[in-house]
Amino acid sequence: MTVKSTKPIQFNIGKIETLQFAILQEDVDETSLSLEASFGFGVDGESQIVRCTFEYIFLSATSQLLKIESAVQFSVDQECFVKVIEQKHAWVLPKEFAIHIAMTTVSITRGILHEKTRKSVLNNYPIPVINVLDQVNNDIVIQKSKVEN
């Protein structure tokens, strides 16, 4: 299901959380560096808040060097939320909007990581540019759960 919107979704950055942070090892083998990155999305329909989580794992050879997971809440303009995101049985985040908030979340996480690794050799390894287009291919559809009394 693709949602077409002629007007950008208006939003503000709300709460920022560091859900996980760990420096697991500082011995970096630069011949074998890799990373893992993943995103998650959630919606609080009552408050018109969209949440994006980003998990980043930095690896050297086969061992994890560092792990960070952050969450950013985005307060969506009520009119935009109702017209674009709110559907009868689901919330739909248009692909372009999901990409935008995912990129914003990566940037915020990059800043958090920079500050948390300030006194570590891992500060020399910032989160690289991540092509969010490879990870968000379609609209994000989040089914509304039915609450039974």
mmCIF file with all atom_site columns, C-alpha atoms in Angstrom:
data_model
loop_
_atom_site.group_PDB
_atom_site.id
_atom_site.type_symbol
_atom_site.label_atom_id
_atom_site.label_alt_id
_atom_site.label_comp_id
_atom_site.label_asym_id
_atom_site.label_entity_id
_atom_site.label_seq_id
_atom_site.pdbx_PDB_ins_code
_atom_site.Cartn_x
_atom_site.Cartn_y
_atom_site.Cartn_z
_atom_site.occupancy
_atom_site.B_iso_or_equiv
_atom_site.pdbx_formal_charge
_atom_site.auth_seq_id
_atom_site.auth_comp_id
_atom_site.auth_asym_id
_atom_site.auth_atom_id
_atom_site.pdbx_PDB_model_num
ATOM 1   C CA . MET A 1 1   ? 0.000   0.000   0.000  1.00 0.00 ? 1   MET A CA 1
ATOM 2   C CA . THR A 1 2   ? 1.608   3.241   -1.100 1.00 0.00 ? 2   THR A CA 1
ATOM 3   C CA . VAL A 1 3   ? 0.422   6.443   0.478  1.00 0.00 ? 3   VAL A CA 1
ATOM 4   C CA . LYS A 1 4   ? 0.687   9.460   -1.786 1.00 0.00 ? 4   LYS A CA 1
ATOM 5   C CA . SER A 1 5   ? 1.119   12.785  -0.084 1.00 0.00 ? 5   SER A CA 1
ATOM 6   C CA . THR A 1 6   ? 1.575   16.045  -1.912 1.00 0.00 ? 6   THR A CA 1
ATOM 7   C CA . LYS A 1 7   ? 2.534   17.863  1.265  1.00 0.00 ? 7   LYS A CA 1
ATOM 8   C CA . PRO A 1 8   ? 5.477   16.860  3.475  1.00 0.00 ? 8   PRO A CA 1
ATOM 9   C CA . ILE A 1 9   ? 4.611   15.426  6.865  1.00 0.00 ? 9   ILE A CA 1
ATOM 10  C CA . GLN A 1 10  ? 5.243   18.098  9.493  1.00 0.00 ? 10  GLN A CA 1
ATOM 11  C CA . PHE A 1 11  ? 6.970   16.869  12.650 1.00 0.00 ? 11  PHE A CA 1
ATOM 12  C CA . ASN A 1 12  ? 9.287   17.806  15.501 1.00 0.00 ? 12  ASN A CA 1
ATOM 13  C CA . ILE A 1 13  ? 11.983  15.774  17.184 1.00 0.00 ? 13  ILE A CA 1
ATOM 14  C CA . GLY A 1 14  ? 10.801  14.757  20.637 1.00 0.00 ? 14  GLY A CA 1
ATOM 15  C CA . LYS A 1 15  ? 12.395  12.428  23.126 1.00 0.00 ? 15  LYS A CA 1
ATOM 16  C CA . ILE A 1 16  ? 15.822  10.929  22.376 1.00 0.00 ? 16  ILE A CA 1
ATOM 17  C CA . GLU A 1 17  ? 16.904  7.766   24.195 1.00 0.00 ? 17  GLU A CA 1
ATOM 18  C CA . THR A 1 18  ? 20.026  5.635   24.281 1.00 0.00 ? 18  THR A CA 1
ATOM 19  C CA . LEU A 1 19  ? 18.553  2.152   24.731 1.00 0.00 ? 19  LEU A CA 1
ATOM 20  C CA . GLN A 1 20  ? 21.862  0.260   24.684 1.00 0.00 ? 20  GLN A CA 1
ATOM 21  C CA . PHE A 1 21  ? 25.493  1.241   24.675 1.00 0.00 ? 21  PHE A CA 1
ATOM 22  C CA . ALA A 1 22  ? 28.508  -0.982  25.230 1.00 0.00 ? 22  ALA A CA 1
ATOM 23  C CA . ILE A 1 23  ? 32.164  -0.859  24.335 1.00 0.00 ? 23  ILE A CA 1
ATOM 24  C CA . LEU A 1 24  ? 32.928  -4.556  24.153 1.00 0.00 ? 24  LEU A CA 1
ATOM 25  C CA . GLN A 1 25  ? 36.496  -4.401  22.940 1.00 0.00 ? 25  GLN A CA 1
ATOM 26  C CA . GLU A 1 26  ? 38.903  -1.633  21.958 1.00 0.00 ? 26  GLU A CA 1
ATOM 27  C CA . ASP A 1 27  ? 41.452  -3.753  20.104 1.00 0.00 ? 27  ASP A CA 1
ATOM 28  C CA . VAL A 1 28  ? 40.675  -2.886  16.478 1.00 0.00 ? 28  VAL A CA 1
ATOM 29  C CA . ASP A 1 29  ? 41.899  -5.114  13.641 1.00 0.00 ? 29  ASP A CA 1
ATOM 30  C CA . GLU A 1 30  ? 41.644  -2.651  10.761 1.00 0.00 ? 30  GLU A CA 1
ATOM 31  C CA . THR A 1 31  ? 42.070  -5.368  8.142  1.00 0.00 ? 31  THR A CA 1
ATOM 32  C CA . SER A 1 32  ? 38.665  -6.814  8.875  1.00 0.00 ? 32  SER A CA 1
ATOM 33  C CA . LEU A 1 33  ? 36.120  -4.164  9.845  1.00 0.00 ? 33  LEU A CA 1
ATOM 34  C CA . SER A 1 34  ? 32.389  -4.494  9.295  1.00 0.00 ? 34  SER A CA 1
ATOM 35  C CA . LEU A 1 35  ? 29.119  -3.218  10.652 1.00 0.00 ? 35  LEU A CA 1
ATOM 36  C CA . GLU A 1 36  ? 25.545  -4.265  11.182 1.00 0.00 ? 36  GLU A CA 1
ATOM 37  C CA . ALA A 1 37  ? 22.724  -1.753  11.144 1.00 0.00 ? 37  ALA A CA 1
ATOM 38  C CA . SER A 1 38  ? 18.987  -2.155  11.587 1.00 0.00 ? 38  SER A CA 1
ATOM 39  C CA . PHE A 1 39  ? 15.924  0.012   12.057 1.00 0.00 ? 39  PHE A CA 1
ATOM 40  C CA . GLY A 1 40  ? 12.600  -0.359  13.805 1.00 0.00 ? 40  GLY A CA 1
ATOM 41  C CA . PHE A 1 41  ? 9.471   1.780   13.670 1.00 0.00 ? 41  PHE A CA 1
ATOM 42  C CA . GLY A 1 42  ? 6.544   2.222   16.019 1.00 0.00 ? 42  GLY A CA 1
ATOM 43  C CA . VAL A 1 43  ? 3.515   4.476   16.389 1.00 0.00 ? 43  VAL A CA 1
ATOM 44  C CA . ASP A 1 44  ? 1.606   5.843   19.376 1.00 0.00 ? 44  ASP A CA 1
ATOM 45  C CA . GLY A 1 45  ? -1.646  6.799   17.682 1.00 0.00 ? 45  GLY A CA 1
ATOM 46  C CA . GLU A 1 46  ? -3.106  8.472   20.744 1.00 0.00 ? 46  GLU A CA 1
ATOM 47  C CA . SER A 1 47  ? -0.208  10.934  21.014 1.00 0.00 ? 47  SER A CA 1
ATOM 48  C CA . GLN A 1 48  ? 0.557   11.102  17.269 1.00 0.00 ? 48  GLN A CA 1
ATOM 49  C CA . ILE A 1 49  ? 4.131   10.024  17.927 1.00 0.00 ? 49  ILE A CA 1
ATOM 50  C CA . VAL A 1 50  ? 6.235   8.000   15.516 1.00 0.00 ? 50  VAL A CA 1
ATOM 51  C CA . ARG A 1 51  ? 9.277   6.252   16.965 1.00 0.00 ? 51  ARG A CA 1
ATOM 52  C CA . CYS A 1 52  ? 12.345  5.150   15.055 1.00 0.00 ? 52  CYS A CA 1
ATOM 53  C CA . THR A 1 53  ? 14.988  2.905   16.587 1.00 0.00 ? 53  THR A CA 1
ATOM 54  C CA . PHE A 1 54  ? 18.450  2.355   15.173 1.00 0.00 ? 54  PHE A CA 1
ATOM 55  C CA . GLU A 1 55  ? 20.856  -0.391  16.225 1.00 0.00 ? 55  GLU A CA 1
ATOM 56  C CA . TYR A 1 56  ? 24.494  -0.242  15.151 1.00 0.00 ? 56  TYR A CA 1
ATOM 57  C CA . ILE A 1 57  ? 27.116  -2.910  15.808 1.00 0.00 ? 57  ILE A CA 1
ATOM 58  C CA . PHE A 1 58  ? 30.753  -2.306  14.890 1.00 0.00 ? 58  PHE A CA 1
ATOM 59  C CA . LEU A 1 59  ? 32.796  -5.482  14.327 1.00 0.00 ? 59  LEU A CA 1
ATOM 60  C CA . SER A 1 60  ? 36.427  -6.385  13.821 1.00 0.00 ? 60  SER A CA 1
ATOM 61  C CA . ALA A 1 61  ? 36.992  -9.857  12.365 1.00 0.00 ? 61  ALA A CA 1
ATOM 62  C CA . THR A 1 62  ? 34.337  -11.876 14.193 1.00 0.00 ? 62  THR A CA 1
ATOM 63  C CA . SER A 1 63  ? 34.111  -9.972  17.465 1.00 0.00 ? 63  SER A CA 1
ATOM 64  C CA . GLN A 1 64  ? 31.872  -7.081  18.343 1.00 0.00 ? 64  GLN A CA 1
ATOM 65  C CA . LEU A 1 65  ? 33.730  -3.926  19.295 1.00 0.00 ? 65  LEU A CA 1
ATOM 66  C CA . LEU A 1 66  ? 30.819  -1.679  20.050 1.00 0.00 ? 66  LEU A CA 1
ATOM 67  C CA . LYS A 1 67  ? 27.046  -1.735  20.169 1.00 0.00 ? 67  LYS A CA 1
ATOM 68  C CA . ILE A 1 68  ? 24.643  1.183   20.373 1.00 0.00 ? 68  ILE A CA 1
ATOM 69  C CA . GLU A 1 69  ? 20.888  1.376   20.019 1.00 0.00 ? 69  GLU A CA 1
ATOM 70  C CA . SER A 1 70  ? 18.954  4.608   20.131 1.00 0.00 ? 70  SER A CA 1
ATOM 71  C CA . ALA A 1 71  ? 15.332  5.647   19.789 1.00 0.00 ? 71  ALA A CA 1
ATOM 72  C CA . VAL A 1 72  ? 13.966  8.967   18.636 1.00 0.00 ? 72  VAL A CA 1
ATOM 73  C CA . GLN A 1 73  ? 10.363  10.020  19.014 1.00 0.00 ? 73  GLN A CA 1
ATOM 74  C CA . PHE A 1 74  ? 8.902   12.314  16.387 1.00 0.00 ? 74  PHE A CA 1
ATOM 75  C CA . SER A 1 75  ? 5.786   14.340  17.231 1.00 0.00 ? 75  SER A CA 1
ATOM 76  C CA . VAL A 1 76  ? 3.730   14.498  14.053 1.00 0.00 ? 76  VAL A CA 1
ATOM 77  C CA . ASP A 1 77  ? 1.415   17.396  13.254 1.00 0.00 ? 77  ASP A CA 1
ATOM 78  C CA . GLN A 1 78  ? -2.131  16.247  14.077 1.00 0.00 ? 78  GLN A CA 1
ATOM 79  C CA . GLU A 1 79  ? -3.558  17.072  10.643 1.00 0.00 ? 79  GLU A CA 1
ATOM 80  C CA . CYS A 1 80  ? -0.718  15.252  8.856  1.00 0.00 ? 80  CYS A CA 1
ATOM 81  C CA . PHE A 1 81  ? -1.088  12.277  11.175 1.00 0.00 ? 81  PHE A CA 1
ATOM 82  C CA . VAL A 1 82  ? -4.814  11.941  10.517 1.00 0.00 ? 82  VAL A CA 1
ATOM 83  C CA . LYS A 1 83  ? -4.621  12.552  6.753  1.00 0.00 ? 83  LYS A CA 1
ATOM 84  C CA . VAL A 1 84  ? -1.521  10.502  5.939  1.00 0.00 ? 84  VAL A CA 1
ATOM 85  C CA . ILE A 1 85  ? -0.500  8.058   8.692  1.00 0.00 ? 85  ILE A CA 1
ATOM 86  C CA . GLU A 1 86  ? -3.786  7.064   10.352 1.00 0.00 ? 86  GLU A CA 1
ATOM 87  C CA . GLN A 1 87  ? -5.605  4.314   8.449  1.00 0.00 ? 87  GLN A CA 1
ATOM 88  C CA . LYS A 1 88  ? -8.527  2.157   9.566  1.00 0.00 ? 88  LYS A CA 1
ATOM 89  C CA . HIS A 1 89  ? -6.569  -0.966  10.580 1.00 0.00 ? 89  HIS A CA 1
ATOM 90  C CA . ALA A 1 90  ? -2.989  0.236   10.431 1.00 0.00 ? 90  ALA A CA 1
ATOM 91  C CA . TRP A 1 91  ? -0.633  3.170   10.575 1.00 0.00 ? 91  TRP A CA 1
ATOM 92  C CA . VAL A 1 92  ? 1.214   3.762   7.337  1.00 0.00 ? 92  VAL A CA 1
ATOM 93  C CA . LEU A 1 93  ? 4.511   5.634   7.265  1.00 0.00 ? 93  LEU A CA 1
ATOM 94  C CA . PRO A 1 94  ? 5.153   6.714   3.674  1.00 0.00 ? 94  PRO A CA 1
ATOM 95  C CA . LYS A 1 95  ? 8.518   5.453   2.442  1.00 0.00 ? 95  LYS A CA 1
ATOM 96  C CA . GLU A 1 96  ? 9.972   8.959   2.029  1.00 0.00 ? 96  GLU A CA 1
ATOM 97  C CA . PHE A 1 97  ? 8.948   9.941   5.563  1.00 0.00 ? 97  PHE A CA 1
ATOM 98  C CA . ALA A 1 98  ? 10.347  6.692   7.017  1.00 0.00 ? 98  ALA A CA 1
ATOM 99  C CA . ILE A 1 99  ? 13.647  7.283   5.203  1.00 0.00 ? 99  ILE A CA 1
ATOM 100 C CA . HIS A 1 100 ? 13.782  10.870  6.461  1.00 0.00 ? 100 HIS A CA 1
ATOM 101 C CA . ILE A 1 101 ? 13.259  9.964   10.122 1.00 0.00 ? 101 ILE A CA 1
ATOM 102 C CA . ALA A 1 102 ? 15.617  6.968   9.817  1.00 0.00 ? 102 ALA A CA 1
ATOM 103 C CA . MET A 1 103 ? 18.372  9.242   8.488  1.00 0.00 ? 103 MET A CA 1
ATOM 104 C CA . THR A 1 104 ? 17.672  11.725  11.277 1.00 0.00 ? 104 THR A CA 1
ATOM 105 C CA . THR A 1 105 ? 17.906  8.909   13.836 1.00 0.00 ? 105 THR A CA 1
ATOM 106 C CA . VAL A 1 106 ? 21.242  7.740   12.384 1.00 0.00 ? 106 VAL A CA 1
ATOM 107 C CA . SER A 1 107 ? 22.601  11.284  12.611 1.00 0.00 ? 107 SER A CA 1
ATOM 108 C CA . ILE A 1 108 ? 21.469  11.655  16.217 1.00 0.00 ? 108 ILE A CA 1
ATOM 109 C CA . THR A 1 109 ? 22.993  8.263   17.066 1.00 0.00 ? 109 THR A CA 1
ATOM 110 C CA . ARG A 1 110 ? 26.248  9.325   15.423 1.00 0.00 ? 110 ARG A CA 1
ATOM 111 C CA . GLY A 1 111 ? 26.384  12.304  17.797 1.00 0.00 ? 111 GLY A CA 1
ATOM 112 C CA . ILE A 1 112 ? 25.574  10.161  20.834 1.00 0.00 ? 112 ILE A CA 1
ATOM 113 C CA . LEU A 1 113 ? 28.295  7.694   19.847 1.00 0.00 ? 113 LEU A CA 1
ATOM 114 C CA . HIS A 1 114 ? 30.835  10.467  19.341 1.00 0.00 ? 114 HIS A CA 1
ATOM 115 C CA . GLU A 1 115 ? 30.223  11.773  22.853 1.00 0.00 ? 115 GLU A CA 1
ATOM 116 C CA . LYS A 1 116 ? 30.166  8.348   24.526 1.00 0.00 ? 116 LYS A CA 1
ATOM 117 C CA . THR A 1 117 ? 33.444  7.257   22.885 1.00 0.00 ? 117 THR A CA 1
ATOM 118 C CA . ARG A 1 118 ? 35.237  10.557  23.433 1.00 0.00 ? 118 ARG A CA 1
ATOM 119 C CA . LYS A 1 119 ? 37.977  8.926   25.559 1.00 0.00 ? 119 LYS A CA 1
ATOM 120 C CA . SER A 1 120 ? 38.167  5.696   23.557 1.00 0.00 ? 120 SER A CA 1
ATOM 121 C CA . VAL A 1 121 ? 40.121  4.706   20.456 1.00 0.00 ? 121 VAL A CA 1
ATOM 122 C CA . LEU A 1 122 ? 36.718  3.834   18.988 1.00 0.00 ? 122 LEU A CA 1
ATOM 123 C CA . ASN A 1 123 ? 36.061  7.575   18.674 1.00 0.00 ? 123 ASN A CA 1
ATOM 124 C CA . ASN A 1 124 ? 38.198  7.360   15.531 1.00 0.00 ? 124 ASN A CA 1
ATOM 125 C CA . TYR A 1 125 ? 35.516  5.144   13.943 1.00 0.00 ? 125 TYR A CA 1
ATOM 126 C CA . PRO A 1 126 ? 32.291  7.154   13.606 1.00 0.00 ? 126 PRO A CA 1
ATOM 127 C CA . ILE A 1 127 ? 29.148  5.601   12.206 1.00 0.00 ? 127 ILE A CA 1
ATOM 128 C CA . PRO A 1 128 ? 29.699  5.758   8.446  1.00 0.00 ? 128 PRO A CA 1
ATOM 129 C CA . VAL A 1 129 ? 27.173  7.056   5.961  1.00 0.00 ? 129 VAL A CA 1
ATOM 130 C CA . ILE A 1 130 ? 24.420  4.454   5.795  1.00 0.00 ? 130 ILE A CA 1
ATOM 131 C CA . ASN A 1 131 ? 22.287  4.091   2.684  1.00 0.00 ? 131 ASN A CA 1
ATOM 132 C CA . VAL A 1 132 ? 18.872  3.986   4.307  1.00 0.00 ? 132 VAL A CA 1
ATOM 133 C CA . LEU A 1 133 ? 17.318  3.407   0.868  1.00 0.00 ? 133 LEU A CA 1
ATOM 134 C CA . ASP A 1 134 ? 18.717  -0.139  1.018  1.00 0.00 ? 134 ASP A CA 1
ATOM 135 C CA . GLN A 1 135 ? 16.847  -0.812  4.260  1.00 0.00 ? 135 GLN A CA 1
ATOM 136 C CA . VAL A 1 136 ? 13.555  1.033   3.743  1.00 0.00 ? 136 VAL A CA 1
ATOM 137 C CA . ASN A 1 137 ? 12.188  -0.196  0.410  1.00 0.00 ? 137 ASN A CA 1
ATOM 138 C CA . ASN A 1 138 ? 8.472   0.427   0.893  1.00 0.00 ? 138 ASN A CA 1
ATOM 139 C CA . ASP A 1 139 ? 5.977   2.212   3.075  1.00 0.00 ? 139 ASP A CA 1
ATOM 140 C CA . ILE A 1 140 ? 6.139   0.985   6.669  1.00 0.00 ? 140 ILE A CA 1
ATOM 141 C CA . VAL A 1 141 ? 2.802   -0.562  7.644  1.00 0.00 ? 141 VAL A CA 1
ATOM 142 C CA . ILE A 1 142 ? 2.181   -1.130  11.348 1.00 0.00 ? 142 ILE A CA 1
ATOM 143 C CA . GLN A 1 143 ? -0.980  -3.054  12.115 1.00 0.00 ? 143 GLN A CA 1
ATOM 144 C CA . LYS A 1 144 ? -3.131  -1.729  14.930 1.00 0.00 ? 144 LYS A CA 1
ATOM 145 C CA . SER A 1 145 ? -3.576  -4.315  17.643 1.00 0.00 ? 145 SER A CA 1
ATOM 146 C CA . LYS A 1 146 ? -7.111  -4.988  18.765 1.00 0.00 ? 146 LYS A CA 1
ATOM 147 C CA . VAL A 1 147 ? -7.666  -4.540  22.480 1.00 0.00 ? 147 VAL A CA 1
ATOM 148 C CA . GLU A 1 148 ? -10.364 -6.823  23.809 1.00 0.00 ? 148 GLU A CA 1
ATOM 149 C CA . ASN A 1 149 ? -12.165 -6.140  27.078 1.00 0.00 ? 149 ASN A CA 1
#
